[in-house]
XYZ file of C-alpha atoms in Angstrom:
460
model
C -36.787 -5.384 10.002
C -34.104 -4.120 7.253
C -31.523 -6.178 9.574
C -32.357 -8.889 7.494
C -31.789 -7.431 3.302
C -28.785 -6.344 5.325
C -27.659 -10.226 5.298
C -27.586 -10.001 1.861
C -25.428 -7.273 1.711
C -22.622 -9.419 3.792
C -23.377 -12.604 1.368
C -22.461 -10.428 -1.465
C -19.778 -8.565 -0.080
C -18.411 -11.590 1.234
C -18.367 -13.315 -2.155
C -17.418 -10.084 -3.805
C -14.121 -9.110 -0.861
C -13.242 -5.899 -2.702
C -14.811 -2.356 -2.943
C -14.726 0.524 -5.298
C -12.053 3.350 -4.644
C -8.832 3.071 -6.917
C -6.963 3.230 -6.615
C 6.330 8.426 12.137
C 8.070 6.457 16.367
C 10.619 7.310 16.516
C 12.466 8.927 13.330
C 16.534 8.584 13.521
C 17.633 12.290 14.300
C 19.865 13.712 11.488
C 22.756 14.109 13.652
C 22.421 10.268 13.905
C 22.872 10.029 10.204
C 25.592 12.470 9.858
C 27.805 10.718 13.192
C 27.547 7.031 11.244
C 28.488 7.385 7.820
C 29.337 10.875 6.538
C 31.868 10.885 9.382
C 33.763 7.524 8.791
C 35.173 9.296 5.359
C 36.450 12.811 6.789
C 37.563 11.513 10.219
C 39.300 8.582 7.839
C 42.050 10.604 6.412
C 43.150 12.652 9.479
C 44.495 10.277 12.112
C 42.578 7.194 11.765
C 43.995 5.065 8.700
C 43.672 1.656 10.480
C 40.639 2.123 12.253
C 39.071 2.855 8.271
C 39.547 -1.046 7.564
C 36.995 -2.040 10.083
C 34.828 -0.156 8.492
C 34.786 -1.727 6.043
C 34.040 -4.947 7.369
C 31.397 -4.233 8.971
C 29.356 -3.145 5.550
C 30.266 -6.723 4.163
C 28.291 -7.989 7.012
C 25.471 -5.395 6.253
C 22.866 -8.535 6.347
C 22.642 -8.833 9.637
C 24.327 -5.173 11.113
C 23.701 -5.758 15.007
C 26.153 -9.281 14.970
C 29.432 -6.375 13.336
C 28.402 -3.977 15.864
C 27.817 -6.545 18.792
C 31.674 -7.952 17.635
C 32.824 -4.821 16.999
C 34.011 -3.619 20.596
C 35.285 -6.819 21.781
C 37.991 -6.476 18.644
C 38.469 -2.858 19.463
C 40.175 -2.951 23.029
C 42.769 -5.468 22.037
C 44.492 -3.245 19.073
C 44.236 0.111 19.768
C 42.153 0.990 23.674
C 43.004 4.359 23.083
C 41.423 5.328 19.782
C 37.645 5.793 20.010
C 36.589 3.701 17.359
C 34.656 1.572 19.416
C 32.437 3.867 20.904
C 30.679 5.001 17.620
C 29.268 1.498 17.064
C 27.806 1.363 20.322
C 25.143 3.832 19.912
C 23.529 2.236 17.261
C 22.266 -1.024 19.734
C 19.999 1.693 21.896
C 18.597 3.002 18.699
C 17.586 -0.167 17.352
C 16.629 -1.543 20.915
C 14.314 1.653 20.748
C 12.656 1.175 17.262
C 11.413 -2.873 17.829
C 8.774 -1.867 20.487
C 7.053 0.535 17.774
C 5.964 -1.561 15.100
C 2.342 -3.682 15.954
C 3.213 -6.734 14.291
C 5.822 -8.703 16.184
C 7.237 -10.446 13.211
C 8.536 -7.307 11.717
C 10.436 -6.301 14.536
C 13.754 -8.446 13.532
C 14.225 -6.885 10.093
C 13.960 -3.807 11.515
C 17.370 -3.445 13.127
C 18.498 -3.235 9.681
C 17.008 -0.025 9.263
C 19.832 2.485 10.307
C 22.379 1.924 7.799
C 19.036 3.066 5.038
C 19.588 6.875 5.849
C 22.888 7.148 3.743
C 21.402 6.427 0.768
C 18.198 8.512 1.692
C 20.329 11.403 1.850
C 21.754 11.405 -1.704
C 17.483 10.875 -2.848
C 16.801 14.971 -3.081
C 20.024 15.386 -4.986
C 18.724 13.645 -8.187
C 15.205 14.301 -9.312
C 16.255 17.486 -11.461
C 16.071 15.609 -14.540
C 13.568 18.195 -16.164
C 9.877 16.716 -15.685
C 10.525 13.244 -16.045
C 8.717 11.533 -13.385
C 9.762 8.184 -14.610
C 13.258 9.340 -13.590
C 12.050 9.646 -9.695
C 9.716 7.270 -9.285
C 11.091 3.672 -10.620
C 9.160 1.496 -8.005
C 5.658 1.023 -7.572
C 5.224 -1.066 -4.166
C 1.243 -1.927 -3.729
C -0.861 -2.464 -0.600
C -5.025 -2.678 0.070
C -7.645 -4.306 -1.187
C -9.557 -5.692 -4.532
C -8.784 -2.392 -6.056
C -5.026 -3.026 -6.174
C -4.958 -6.494 -5.809
C -3.426 -8.637 -9.167
C -4.355 -11.919 -8.777
C -2.250 -12.149 -5.411
C -5.575 -14.212 -3.760
C -5.475 -16.718 -7.257
C -3.242 -18.557 -4.772
C -5.026 -18.532 -1.180
C -7.637 -20.566 -0.295
C -10.599 -17.959 -0.944
C -14.028 -17.457 -2.516
C -12.773 -13.938 -3.022
C -11.205 -14.860 -6.627
C -12.051 -13.277 -10.113
C -9.483 -14.946 -12.364
C -12.223 -16.668 -14.324
C -14.969 -14.813 -17.187
C -16.180 -12.447 -17.982
C -13.656 -10.338 -15.327
C -10.468 -9.668 -17.409
C -11.991 -9.124 -21.108
C -10.288 -5.982 -22.202
C -7.394 -7.218 -20.063
C -4.116 -7.792 -22.281
C -4.849 -11.092 -24.168
C -8.322 -10.743 -22.926
C -7.985 -13.016 -20.304
C -8.583 -12.888 -16.579
C -6.040 -12.568 -13.991
C -7.795 -12.087 -10.847
C -7.953 -8.597 -11.214
C -11.842 -7.544 -10.311
C -11.965 -5.600 -13.341
C -12.542 -5.785 -17.135
C -9.167 -4.576 -17.894
C -6.280 -2.895 -16.215
C -5.980 -1.479 -12.392
C -5.542 2.346 -11.470
C -2.091 1.147 -10.343
C -1.340 -0.777 -13.463
C -1.837 2.092 -15.634
C 0.255 3.891 -13.258
C 2.803 2.190 -13.992
C 2.976 1.849 -17.312
C 2.629 5.770 -17.699
C 5.765 6.197 -15.402
C 7.091 4.095 -17.334
C 7.870 1.449 -15.053
C 6.109 -1.403 -16.442
C 2.655 -2.168 -18.489
C 1.242 -3.632 -15.397
C 2.498 -4.604 -11.677
C 2.437 -7.933 -10.870
C 1.420 -9.990 -7.963
C 4.115 -10.488 -5.125
C 2.311 -14.241 -4.792
C 2.578 -14.642 -8.452
C 4.394 -17.994 -9.117
C 5.479 -16.715 -12.242
C 7.413 -13.847 -11.252
C 10.665 -12.811 -11.676
C 13.719 -11.362 -9.706
C 14.167 -8.455 -12.255
C 10.909 -7.759 -11.737
C 11.399 -7.042 -8.029
C 13.392 -4.035 -8.401
C 10.345 -1.922 -10.663
C 7.666 -2.834 -8.073
C 4.918 -5.376 -7.189
C 1.469 -5.570 -5.075
C 0.625 -7.139 -1.378
C -3.060 -6.206 -2.248
C -5.359 -9.412 -1.142
C -8.657 -8.812 -1.805
C -11.070 -8.556 0.745
C -8.372 -7.154 2.817
C -8.578 -4.080 5.612
C -6.995 -2.354 7.714
C -8.616 -4.465 10.210
C -7.623 -7.796 10.815
C -11.100 -8.939 11.293
C -12.071 -8.059 7.789
C -9.427 -10.606 6.029
C -9.917 -13.527 8.250
C -13.851 -13.074 7.332
C -12.848 -13.762 3.515
C -9.452 -15.738 4.720
C -7.713 -13.040 2.527
C -4.420 -11.424 3.397
C -4.223 -9.180 6.188
C -2.398 -6.173 6.507
C -0.153 -7.315 8.522
C 0.933 -10.310 6.729
C 1.212 -8.024 3.372
C 3.933 -6.097 5.970
C 5.085 -9.477 6.509
C 5.198 -10.374 2.388
C 7.085 -6.944 1.762
C 9.762 -7.882 4.499
C 9.946 -11.333 2.521
C 10.367 -8.879 -0.789
C 13.366 -6.947 1.477
C 15.285 -10.134 1.634
C 15.057 -10.773 -2.023
C 16.078 -7.866 -3.265
C 18.718 -7.669 -1.074
C 20.159 -11.245 -2.047
C 19.892 -9.805 -5.839
C 20.908 -6.082 -5.858
C 23.260 -6.570 -3.030
C 22.324 -4.246 0.674
C 23.020 -1.070 -0.263
C 21.477 -0.890 -3.480
C 18.390 -2.147 -2.061
C 17.675 -0.159 0.501
C 18.449 2.713 -1.865
C 15.388 1.103 -4.160
C 13.310 0.810 -1.238
C 13.757 4.022 0.391
C 12.736 6.075 -3.052
C 9.490 3.544 -3.720
C 6.154 4.532 -3.809
C 3.771 2.916 -1.581
C 0.457 2.833 -2.662
C -2.011 2.184 -0.046
C -5.614 1.335 -1.168
C -8.247 -0.187 1.596
C -10.801 0.514 3.834
C -14.018 0.203 1.791
C -14.472 -3.704 3.797
C -13.525 -2.489 6.714
C -16.887 -0.453 6.663
C -19.098 -2.634 5.150
C -18.448 -6.153 6.393
C -17.480 -5.543 9.543
C -19.267 -2.025 10.585
C -22.245 -1.484 8.418
C -23.596 -5.264 8.969
C -22.982 -5.687 12.703
C -23.938 -1.350 13.837
C -26.085 0.257 11.042
C -28.232 1.136 13.553
C -25.042 2.972 15.816
C -25.057 7.119 16.393
C -22.662 9.101 15.191
C -20.490 8.467 18.620
C -19.630 4.262 17.464
C -19.051 5.884 13.463
C -15.664 7.696 14.999
C -14.684 5.689 17.501
C -14.673 2.693 14.461
C -12.989 5.712 12.504
C -10.341 6.284 14.453
C -9.663 2.675 15.371
C -8.999 2.237 11.620
C -7.070 5.160 11.282
C -5.227 4.269 14.483
C -3.493 0.873 13.129
C -3.176 2.567 9.940
C -0.445 4.726 11.366
C 1.105 1.825 12.636
C 1.387 0.260 9.401
C 2.492 3.654 8.002
C 5.195 3.437 10.711
C 6.119 -0.221 10.422
C 6.979 0.813 6.969
C 8.745 3.421 7.976
C 10.877 1.177 9.836
C 11.185 -0.881 6.967
C 12.615 1.851 4.505
C 9.965 3.408 3.127
C 9.886 7.208 2.802
C 6.871 8.241 0.460
C 3.013 7.616 0.855
C 0.254 7.474 -1.447
C -2.955 7.084 0.450
C -6.240 6.316 -1.476
C -9.174 7.735 0.321
C -12.873 5.619 -0.085
C -15.194 6.515 -3.192
C -19.087 7.312 -2.391
C -19.504 3.896 -1.117
C -23.279 5.161 -0.919
C -23.925 4.819 -4.538
C -22.044 1.855 -5.749
C -24.483 -0.266 -7.263
C -24.893 -3.037 -4.530
C -25.529 -0.582 -1.540
C -28.232 1.033 -4.107
C -29.950 -2.233 -4.634
C -29.961 -3.000 -1.159
C -30.046 0.241 1.276
C -30.461 2.765 -1.361
C -33.232 5.232 -0.018
C -32.047 8.940 -1.412
C -33.705 10.540 -4.267
C -30.354 9.837 -6.449
C -30.613 6.369 -5.302
C -27.628 6.700 -3.130
C -27.307 6.014 0.658
C -26.258 9.093 1.954
C -25.694 7.711 5.565
C -23.081 5.455 3.827
C -21.753 8.627 1.998
C -21.270 10.426 5.034
C -18.759 7.616 6.861
C -16.913 7.433 3.603
C -16.197 11.160 3.669
C -16.074 11.354 7.541
C -13.092 8.672 7.055
C -11.432 10.566 3.946
C -10.876 13.366 6.695
C -8.974 11.403 9.193
C -7.295 10.133 6.570
C -6.095 13.687 5.318
C -4.771 14.040 8.722
C -2.752 10.987 8.855
C -1.026 11.833 5.088
C -0.716 15.539 6.440
C 0.927 14.126 9.908
C 3.357 11.821 7.832
C 4.748 14.677 6.051
C 5.855 16.238 8.711
C 8.086 13.922 9.795
C 11.812 14.070 8.813
C 12.131 13.314 5.111
C 8.891 11.692 4.837
C 6.448 12.330 1.857
C 2.888 11.628 1.522
C -0.255 12.256 -0.641
C -3.735 12.044 -0.348
C -5.604 10.654 -3.385
C -9.543 12.017 -3.232
C -11.652 9.518 -5.077
C -14.560 10.601 -3.342
C -14.764 13.751 -5.162
C -14.116 12.441 -8.747
C -16.466 9.740 -8.436
C -18.926 11.420 -7.224
C -18.236 14.333 -10.025
C -18.754 11.812 -12.409
C -21.978 9.588 -10.606
C -23.614 13.157 -10.830
C -22.230 14.140 -14.101
C -21.602 11.276 -16.293
C -21.688 13.048 -19.809
C -18.948 15.083 -18.466
C -16.531 11.502 -18.593
C -17.487 10.041 -21.407
C -20.075 7.745 -19.304
C -23.549 6.753 -19.768
C -24.510 4.211 -16.211
C -23.552 5.095 -13.038
C -25.907 3.216 -11.168
C -25.521 -0.391 -12.009
C -22.090 -2.793 -13.097
C -21.756 -4.019 -16.740
C -22.434 -7.914 -15.549
C -25.280 -9.726 -15.084
C -28.042 -7.387 -13.714
C -25.702 -5.330 -12.633
C -27.182 -4.605 -9.376
C -26.184 -7.492 -7.170
C -23.258 -9.617 -9.328
C -19.716 -9.505 -7.824
C -17.242 -12.192 -7.471
C -18.326 -15.504 -7.786
C -22.037 -14.436 -8.621
C -20.339 -12.333 -12.030
C -18.970 -15.900 -12.771
C -20.294 -16.599 -16.914
C -22.617 -14.052 -16.936
C -23.230 -11.707 -19.763
C -22.020 -8.224 -19.874
C -22.953 -5.056 -21.481
C -22.204 -4.199 -24.840
C -19.542 -1.542 -24.163
C -18.088 -1.188 -20.626
C -16.209 1.884 -21.513
C -19.552 3.677 -21.100
C -20.264 1.997 -17.215
C -18.821 3.586 -14.477
C -18.790 -0.020 -12.583
C -17.922 -3.388 -14.110
C -19.409 -5.819 -11.397
C -22.165 -4.388 -8.369
C -18.692 -3.046 -6.350
C -15.987 -2.439 -8.618
C -15.339 0.476 -11.241
C -14.369 -0.606 -15.121
C -10.625 0.531 -16.534
C -12.467 3.074 -17.294
C -13.329 4.420 -13.986
C -9.921 3.543 -13.270
C -8.108 6.015 -15.497
C -9.882 8.656 -13.473
C -7.938 7.194 -10.123
C -4.703 7.522 -12.482
C -4.281 10.582 -13.176
C -4.766 11.809 -9.519
C -2.523 9.520 -8.565
C 0.281 10.690 -11.645
C -0.386 14.231 -10.221
C 0.876 13.285 -6.314
C 3.959 11.351 -7.678
C 5.662 14.975 -8.808
C 4.926 15.785 -4.891
C 6.435 13.654 -3.054
C 9.544 13.462 -4.935
C 9.745 17.102 -5.338
């Protein structure tokens, strides 16, 4: 009998396309890195003064490494057969043929072949951070993936109802204008970029006003209504995660054209990759259709999501990613819309949903730890669950007065399109939620403080 109210959950969530919780695959062994770029300089002075020109000729064709390396063996036999200059180029092709099978999305395979040269700039990365405690000196680029918690307006360019480019969204943003952000002001990633001294806000990659000069500092590929499961995004015609990765590949091509191959790869190597998603998966694809499922079914779906995220992480790694920030799920059972439709605990929350979020987070922590064990990889986990739960239980400690309903409309069911033109509360800064699903800028500030602490760790 509770399946019918659940349809209401789907309708509201489909309109909202959002959720609350703000914001390695064969790694090239160190010997390979030492055998390709470093030995070229030491090896050139002693005997191989002539071999140096061919190696300079290869960087010039750096935009398509596979082509030069295939042309290198034919050219090398005629001039100097005895010289063992051609053998070095032969090892790289096997590595490039082994890399492509690993990524899940097939459209990403072509660019993966460009990855081996990335290792040279990355090796020098650890040597530059010692500039006091200024975190902006080491983190200069933010690349964001996920859902409505980190979407600055990419959905404005999509044929989807999951949009927030109308009032009252954005009433506390710069210029008091709606931008597509599902909140009253800035997202957690916006404030993070500001505090790091990178830029005031993170633009969307699909923003038609995006300038090439902004690409160096970072963009968001996130799409409201998306998740780790493709079915989640397809429900609302949002950008699936694999499609966000494709846009990231396009991003690399743009910055290469703008800055050159080596500098572009270095920017990606040293960028912070922020991933914030998962609530839509739980609410739309799992809770709605399997509310009565037991712990085994819950565990199976969690493992499915984590496996997909792990695959996406490996694809990002092959495209140059080295530093990740995984944002955990909040207590989704305490969202205003969950309280309205499912709440049955004394505190008004749904403990089953909260347990599901906590369980997923534990597996996200395991994934983050796994990434940390990979060569030249760093990751951090953002525990949004604990801080949001603490603010829910003791709002006065965080300057809040209302934590059970949103600021838009009644605050119990309105989200996305159903929030359009609604009256709002007098002071959003005292509310935890802006609508029935998404946090206010005040709550996003709590998440930003956690992100700031994590940045220092992944650049140490």
